[in-house]
mmCIF file of C-alpha atoms in Angstrom:
data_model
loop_
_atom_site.group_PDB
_atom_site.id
_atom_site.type_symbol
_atom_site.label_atom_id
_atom_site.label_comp_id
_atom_site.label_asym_id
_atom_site.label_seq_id
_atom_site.Cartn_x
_atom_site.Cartn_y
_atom_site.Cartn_z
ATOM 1 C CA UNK U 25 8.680 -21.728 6.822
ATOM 2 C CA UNK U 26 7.359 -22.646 3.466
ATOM 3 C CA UNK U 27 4.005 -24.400 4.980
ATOM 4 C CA UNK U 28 3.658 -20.625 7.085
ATOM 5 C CA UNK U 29 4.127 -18.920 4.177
ATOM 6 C CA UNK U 30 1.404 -21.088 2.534
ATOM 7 C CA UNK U 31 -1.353 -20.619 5.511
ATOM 8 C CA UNK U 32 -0.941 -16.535 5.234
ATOM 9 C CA UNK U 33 -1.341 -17.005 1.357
ATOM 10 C CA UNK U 34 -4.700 -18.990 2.185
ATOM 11 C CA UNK U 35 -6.017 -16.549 4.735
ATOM 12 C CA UNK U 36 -5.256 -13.757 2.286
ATOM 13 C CA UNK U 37 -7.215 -15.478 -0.325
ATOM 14 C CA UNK U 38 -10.143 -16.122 1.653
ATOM 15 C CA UNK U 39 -10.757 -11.758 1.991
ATOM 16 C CA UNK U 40 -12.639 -12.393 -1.101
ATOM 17 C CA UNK U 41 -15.520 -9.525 0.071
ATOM 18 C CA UNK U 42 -12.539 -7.503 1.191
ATOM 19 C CA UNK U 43 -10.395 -7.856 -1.827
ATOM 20 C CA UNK U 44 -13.364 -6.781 -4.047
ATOM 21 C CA UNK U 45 -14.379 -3.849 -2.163
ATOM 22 C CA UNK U 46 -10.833 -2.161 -2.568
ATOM 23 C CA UNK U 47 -10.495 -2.971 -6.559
ATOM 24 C CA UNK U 48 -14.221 -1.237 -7.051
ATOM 25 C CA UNK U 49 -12.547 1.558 -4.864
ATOM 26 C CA UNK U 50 -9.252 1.919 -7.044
ATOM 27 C CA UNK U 51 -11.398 1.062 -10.418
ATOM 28 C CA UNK U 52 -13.585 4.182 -9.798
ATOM 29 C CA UNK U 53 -10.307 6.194 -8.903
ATOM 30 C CA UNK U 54 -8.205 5.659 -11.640
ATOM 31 C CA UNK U 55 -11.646 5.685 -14.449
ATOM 32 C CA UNK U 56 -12.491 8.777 -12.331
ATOM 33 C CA UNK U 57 -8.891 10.465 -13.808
ATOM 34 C CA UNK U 58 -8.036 10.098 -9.682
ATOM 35 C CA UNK U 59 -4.987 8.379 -8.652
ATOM 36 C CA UNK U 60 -3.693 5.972 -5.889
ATOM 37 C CA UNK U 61 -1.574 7.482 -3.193
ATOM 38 C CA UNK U 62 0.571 4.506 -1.435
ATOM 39 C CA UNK U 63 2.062 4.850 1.956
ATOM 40 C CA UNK U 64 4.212 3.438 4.790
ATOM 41 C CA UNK U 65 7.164 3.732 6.762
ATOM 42 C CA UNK U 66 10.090 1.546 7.742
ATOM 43 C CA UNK U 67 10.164 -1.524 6.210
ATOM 44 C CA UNK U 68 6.804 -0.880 4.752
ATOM 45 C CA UNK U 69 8.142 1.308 2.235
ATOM 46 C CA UNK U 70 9.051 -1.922 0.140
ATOM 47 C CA UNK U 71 6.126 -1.950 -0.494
ATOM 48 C CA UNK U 72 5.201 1.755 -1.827
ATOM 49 C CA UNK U 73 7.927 0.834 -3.920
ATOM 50 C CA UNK U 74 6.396 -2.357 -5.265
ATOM 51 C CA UNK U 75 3.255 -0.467 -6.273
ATOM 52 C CA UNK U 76 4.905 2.182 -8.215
ATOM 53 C CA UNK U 77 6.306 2.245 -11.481
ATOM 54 C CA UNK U 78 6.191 -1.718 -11.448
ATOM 55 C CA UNK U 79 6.098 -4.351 -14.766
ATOM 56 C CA UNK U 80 2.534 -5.087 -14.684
ATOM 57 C CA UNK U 81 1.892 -2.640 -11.586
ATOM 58 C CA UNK U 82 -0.500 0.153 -12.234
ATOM 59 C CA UNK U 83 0.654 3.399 -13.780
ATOM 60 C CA UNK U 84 -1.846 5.626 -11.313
ATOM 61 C CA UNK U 85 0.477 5.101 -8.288
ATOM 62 C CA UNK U 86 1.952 8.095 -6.289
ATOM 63 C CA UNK U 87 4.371 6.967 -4.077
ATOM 64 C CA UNK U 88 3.599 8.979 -0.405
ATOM 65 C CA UNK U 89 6.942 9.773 1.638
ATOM 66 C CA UNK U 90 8.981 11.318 4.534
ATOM 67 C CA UNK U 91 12.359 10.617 3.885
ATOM 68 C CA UNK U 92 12.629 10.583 7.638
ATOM 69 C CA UNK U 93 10.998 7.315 7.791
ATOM 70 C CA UNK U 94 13.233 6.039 5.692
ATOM 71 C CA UNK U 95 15.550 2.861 7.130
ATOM 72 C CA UNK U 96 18.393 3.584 4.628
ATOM 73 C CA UNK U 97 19.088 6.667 5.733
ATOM 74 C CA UNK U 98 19.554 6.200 9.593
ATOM 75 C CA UNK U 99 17.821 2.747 11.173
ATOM 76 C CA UNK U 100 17.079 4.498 14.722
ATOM 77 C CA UNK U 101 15.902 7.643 13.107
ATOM 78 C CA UNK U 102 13.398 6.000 11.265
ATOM 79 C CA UNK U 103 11.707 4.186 13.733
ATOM 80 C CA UNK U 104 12.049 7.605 15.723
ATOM 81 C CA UNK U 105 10.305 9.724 12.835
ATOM 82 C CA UNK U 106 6.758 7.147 12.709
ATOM 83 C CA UNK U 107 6.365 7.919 16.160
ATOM 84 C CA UNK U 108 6.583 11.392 16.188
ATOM 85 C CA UNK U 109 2.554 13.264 16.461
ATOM 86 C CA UNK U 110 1.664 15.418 12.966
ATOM 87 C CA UNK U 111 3.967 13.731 10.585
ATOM 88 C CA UNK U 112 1.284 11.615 9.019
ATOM 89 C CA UNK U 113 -1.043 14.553 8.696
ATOM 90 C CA UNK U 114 1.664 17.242 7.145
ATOM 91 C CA UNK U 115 2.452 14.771 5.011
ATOM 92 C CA UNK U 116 -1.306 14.484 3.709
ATOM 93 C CA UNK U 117 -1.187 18.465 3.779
ATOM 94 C CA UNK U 118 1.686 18.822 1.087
ATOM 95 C CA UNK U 119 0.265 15.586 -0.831
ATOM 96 C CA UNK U 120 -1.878 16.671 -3.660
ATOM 97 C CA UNK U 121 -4.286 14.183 -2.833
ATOM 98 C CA UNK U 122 -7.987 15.023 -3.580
ATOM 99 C CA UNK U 123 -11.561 13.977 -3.814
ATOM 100 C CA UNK U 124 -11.607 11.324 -6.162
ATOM 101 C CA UNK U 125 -8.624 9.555 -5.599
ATOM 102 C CA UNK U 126 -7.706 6.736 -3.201
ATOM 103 C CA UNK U 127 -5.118 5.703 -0.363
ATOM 104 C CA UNK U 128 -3.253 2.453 0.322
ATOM 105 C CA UNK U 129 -1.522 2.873 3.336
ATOM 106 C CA UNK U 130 0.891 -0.111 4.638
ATOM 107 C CA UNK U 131 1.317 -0.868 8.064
ATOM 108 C CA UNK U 132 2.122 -3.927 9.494
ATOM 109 C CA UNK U 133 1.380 -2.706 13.337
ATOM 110 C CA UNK U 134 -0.678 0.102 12.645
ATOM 111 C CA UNK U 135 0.057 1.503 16.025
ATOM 112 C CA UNK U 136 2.443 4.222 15.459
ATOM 113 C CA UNK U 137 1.526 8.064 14.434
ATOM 114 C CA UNK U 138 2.392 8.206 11.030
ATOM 115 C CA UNK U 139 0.461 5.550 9.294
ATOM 116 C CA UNK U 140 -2.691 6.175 11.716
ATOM 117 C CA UNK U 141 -2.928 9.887 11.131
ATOM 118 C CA UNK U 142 -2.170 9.334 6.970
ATOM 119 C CA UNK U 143 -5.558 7.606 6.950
ATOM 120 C CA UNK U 144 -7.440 9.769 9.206
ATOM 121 C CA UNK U 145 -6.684 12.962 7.061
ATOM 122 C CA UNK U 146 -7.349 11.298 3.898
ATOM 123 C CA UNK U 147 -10.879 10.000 5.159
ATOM 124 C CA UNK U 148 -11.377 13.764 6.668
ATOM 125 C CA UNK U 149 -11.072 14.985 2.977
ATOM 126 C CA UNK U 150 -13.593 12.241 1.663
ATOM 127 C CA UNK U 151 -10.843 10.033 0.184
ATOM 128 C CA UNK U 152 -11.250 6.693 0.750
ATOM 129 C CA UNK U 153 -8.406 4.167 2.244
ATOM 130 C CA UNK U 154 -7.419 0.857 1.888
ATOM 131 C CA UNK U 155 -5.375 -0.115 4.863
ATOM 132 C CA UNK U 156 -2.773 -2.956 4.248
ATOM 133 C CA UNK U 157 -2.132 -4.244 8.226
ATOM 134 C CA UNK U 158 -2.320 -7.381 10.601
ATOM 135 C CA UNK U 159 -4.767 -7.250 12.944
ATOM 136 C CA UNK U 160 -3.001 -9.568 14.981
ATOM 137 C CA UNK U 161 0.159 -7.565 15.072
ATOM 138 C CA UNK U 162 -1.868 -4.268 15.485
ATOM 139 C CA UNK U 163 -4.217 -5.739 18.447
ATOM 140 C CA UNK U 164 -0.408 -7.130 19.877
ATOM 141 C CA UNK U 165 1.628 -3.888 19.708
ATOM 142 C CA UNK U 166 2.313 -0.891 21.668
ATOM 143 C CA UNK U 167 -0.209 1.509 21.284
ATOM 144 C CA UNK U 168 1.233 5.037 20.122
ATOM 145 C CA UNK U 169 -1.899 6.481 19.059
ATOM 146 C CA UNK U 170 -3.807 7.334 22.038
ATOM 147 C CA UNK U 171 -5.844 3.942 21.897
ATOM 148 C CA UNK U 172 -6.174 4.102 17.836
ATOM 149 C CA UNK U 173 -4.828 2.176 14.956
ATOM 150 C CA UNK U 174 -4.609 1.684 11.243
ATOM 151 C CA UNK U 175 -7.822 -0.657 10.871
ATOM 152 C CA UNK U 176 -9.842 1.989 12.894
ATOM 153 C CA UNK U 177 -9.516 4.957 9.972
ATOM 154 C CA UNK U 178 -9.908 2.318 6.708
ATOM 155 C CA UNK U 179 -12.542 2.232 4.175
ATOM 156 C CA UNK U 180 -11.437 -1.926 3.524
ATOM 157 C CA UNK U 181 -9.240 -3.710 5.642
ATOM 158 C CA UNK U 182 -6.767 -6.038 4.370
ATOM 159 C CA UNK U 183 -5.745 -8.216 6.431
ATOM 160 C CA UNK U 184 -2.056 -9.647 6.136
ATOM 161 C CA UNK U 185 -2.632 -12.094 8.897
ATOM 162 C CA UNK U 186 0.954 -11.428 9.904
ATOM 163 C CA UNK U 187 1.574 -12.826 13.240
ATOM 164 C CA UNK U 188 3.123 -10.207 16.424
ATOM 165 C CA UNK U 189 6.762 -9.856 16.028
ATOM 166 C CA UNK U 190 6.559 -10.392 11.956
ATOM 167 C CA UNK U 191 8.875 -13.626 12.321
ATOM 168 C CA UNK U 192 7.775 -17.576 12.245
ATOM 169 C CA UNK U 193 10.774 -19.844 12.303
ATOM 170 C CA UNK U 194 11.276 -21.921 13.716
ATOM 171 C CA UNK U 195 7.810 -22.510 14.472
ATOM 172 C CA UNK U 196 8.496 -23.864 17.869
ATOM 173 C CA UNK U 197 10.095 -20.373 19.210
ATOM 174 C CA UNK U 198 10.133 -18.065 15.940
ATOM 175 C CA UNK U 199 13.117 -15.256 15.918
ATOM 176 C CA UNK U 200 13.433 -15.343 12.422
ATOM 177 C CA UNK U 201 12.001 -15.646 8.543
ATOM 178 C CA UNK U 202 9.798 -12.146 8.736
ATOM 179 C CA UNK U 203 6.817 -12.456 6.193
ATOM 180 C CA UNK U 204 5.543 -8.790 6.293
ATOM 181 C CA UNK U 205 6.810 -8.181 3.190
ATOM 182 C CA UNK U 206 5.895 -11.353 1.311
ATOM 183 C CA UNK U 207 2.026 -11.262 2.552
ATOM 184 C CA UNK U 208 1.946 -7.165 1.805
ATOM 185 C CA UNK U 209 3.136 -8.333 -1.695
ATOM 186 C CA UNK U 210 0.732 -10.873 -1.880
ATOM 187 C CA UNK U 211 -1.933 -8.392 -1.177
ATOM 188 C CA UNK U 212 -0.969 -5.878 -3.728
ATOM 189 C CA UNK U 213 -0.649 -8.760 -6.647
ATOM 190 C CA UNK U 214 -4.170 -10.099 -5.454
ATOM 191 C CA UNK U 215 -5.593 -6.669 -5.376
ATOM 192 C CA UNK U 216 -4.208 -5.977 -8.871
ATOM 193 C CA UNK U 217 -5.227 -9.756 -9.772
ATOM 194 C CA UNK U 218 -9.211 -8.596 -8.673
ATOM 195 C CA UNK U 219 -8.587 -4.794 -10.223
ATOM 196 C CA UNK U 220 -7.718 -6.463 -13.586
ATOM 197 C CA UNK U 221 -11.154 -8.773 -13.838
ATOM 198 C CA UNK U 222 -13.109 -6.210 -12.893
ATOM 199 C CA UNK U 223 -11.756 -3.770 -15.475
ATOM 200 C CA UNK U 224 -12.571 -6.723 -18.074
ATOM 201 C CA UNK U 225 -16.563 -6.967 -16.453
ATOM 202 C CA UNK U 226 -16.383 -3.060 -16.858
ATOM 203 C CA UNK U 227 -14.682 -2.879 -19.867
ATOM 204 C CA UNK U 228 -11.988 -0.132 -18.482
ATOM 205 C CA UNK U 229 -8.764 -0.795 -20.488
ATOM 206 C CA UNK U 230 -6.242 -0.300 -17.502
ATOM 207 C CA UNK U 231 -3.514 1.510 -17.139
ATOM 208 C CA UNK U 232 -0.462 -0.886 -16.377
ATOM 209 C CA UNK U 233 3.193 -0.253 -16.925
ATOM 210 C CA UNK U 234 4.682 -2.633 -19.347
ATOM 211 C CA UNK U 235 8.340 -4.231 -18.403
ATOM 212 C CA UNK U 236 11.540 -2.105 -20.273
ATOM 213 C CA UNK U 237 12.770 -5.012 -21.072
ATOM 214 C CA UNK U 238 10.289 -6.228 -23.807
ATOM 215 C CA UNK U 239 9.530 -4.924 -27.225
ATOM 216 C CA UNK U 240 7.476 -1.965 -27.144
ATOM 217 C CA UNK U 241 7.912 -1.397 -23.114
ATOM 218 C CA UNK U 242 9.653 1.768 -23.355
ATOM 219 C CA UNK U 243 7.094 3.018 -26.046
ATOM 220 C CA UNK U 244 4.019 1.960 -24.017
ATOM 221 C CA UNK U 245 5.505 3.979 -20.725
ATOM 222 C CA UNK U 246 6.602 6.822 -22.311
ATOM 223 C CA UNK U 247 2.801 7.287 -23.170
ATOM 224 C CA UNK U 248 1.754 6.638 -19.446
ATOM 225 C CA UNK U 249 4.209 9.316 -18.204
ATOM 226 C CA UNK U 250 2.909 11.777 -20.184
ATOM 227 C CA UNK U 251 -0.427 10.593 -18.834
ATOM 228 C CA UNK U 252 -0.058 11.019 -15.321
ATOM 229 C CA UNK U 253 3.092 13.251 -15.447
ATOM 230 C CA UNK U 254 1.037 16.068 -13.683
ATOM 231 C CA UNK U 255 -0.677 14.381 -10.836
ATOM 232 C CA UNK U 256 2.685 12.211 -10.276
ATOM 233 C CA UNK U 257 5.842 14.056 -10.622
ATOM 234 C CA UNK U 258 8.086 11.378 -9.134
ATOM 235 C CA UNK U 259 7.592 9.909 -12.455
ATOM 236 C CA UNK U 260 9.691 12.426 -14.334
ATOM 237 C CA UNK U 261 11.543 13.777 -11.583
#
């Protein structure tokens, strides 16, 4: 499991082209006064989470939801919801999101509907997005998108390198251990890791969220809020 773990980390690391494309993309955004809209469904809303209102996460994150594709609030129904045509694309309707900003969208298959039709209304309104997917779980899944997928509609690709199925133990017949989650992290952190140096080359001071817990945290936020309070209302909702 660990050594797994280890070879996705590597594979990750090697998008260095990749990885630098999306922070010049997000760096222009968020020096632009534009903001990041993150998205994803299922278990891939971990990771909209992770990227919003984080310790050390970027304060320019709207989180970008159905709360029909939400696990917690009916398992079956959620899976349903991704699959159903003109989700993705009313969701992008009621969005805010607009010429200058910039999409992550999360999807480890990047088959169904709703992650598919996210990006291909964003790029139709000259927003650029960074797709978070596997392209060997994508090219190995069921295609719900009349012969489309996630990768197709991107600006950057990052690839999670996540094999079909998500799970790899044991290695000799894996039914267990999924790694979406960990690799999708990995991205993000990477992504912020490359966002952060290039702000320092640029000499953009960076808007980060400090942790609560620390002197001055709570001071530091309330001055982001106020920030991006208009563009982000979930932040002071």
């Amino acid at each position: 499991m660990r050594d797994r773990t280890r070879e996705l980390i590597d594979a990750i690391d090697s998008q260095h082209e990749n990885l630098a494309k999306a922070a010049e993309l997000v760096l222009d955004a968020v020096n632009g006064d534009g903001i990041v809209h993150a998205a994803g469904a299922g278990h891939s809303l971990a990771m909209v989470c992770e990227t919003f209102y984080r310790a050390g996460g970027l304060a320019a994150v709207r989180p970008m939801w159905d709360p029909e594709v939400l696990p917690l609030t009916g398992a079956l129904r959620s899976s349903a919801a991704e699959r159903v045509p003109g989700r993705g694309r009313a969701l992008v309707e009621k969005s805010d999101i607009r010429q200058g900003d910039v999409v992550v969208v999360f999807s480890t298959s990047g088959r169904n509907p709703y992650p598919v039709e996210i990006a291909q209304a964003s790029l139709a309104r000259d927003v650029p997005v960074i797709a978070v997917t596997s392209t060997a779980a994508s090219a190995a899944a069921a295609d719900r998108s009349g012969g489309t997928r996630l990768a197709d509609h991107a600006t950057v690709v990052l690839d999670t390198h996540v094999p079909p199925g998500d799970v790899v133990y044991p290695a000799s017949a894996p039914r267990t251990s999924a790694v979406s989650t960990v690799a999708a992290a990995y991205v993000w952190s990477a992504l912020l890791a490359e966002l952060a140096d290039l702000a320092d080359e640029r000499g953009v001071d960076l808007p980060l969220w400090t942790s609560a817990n620390v002197p001055g945290g709570d001071e530091r936020n309330v001055e982001l809020v106020a920030r991006y309070g208009d563009r982000i209302p979930e932040l002071s909702a």
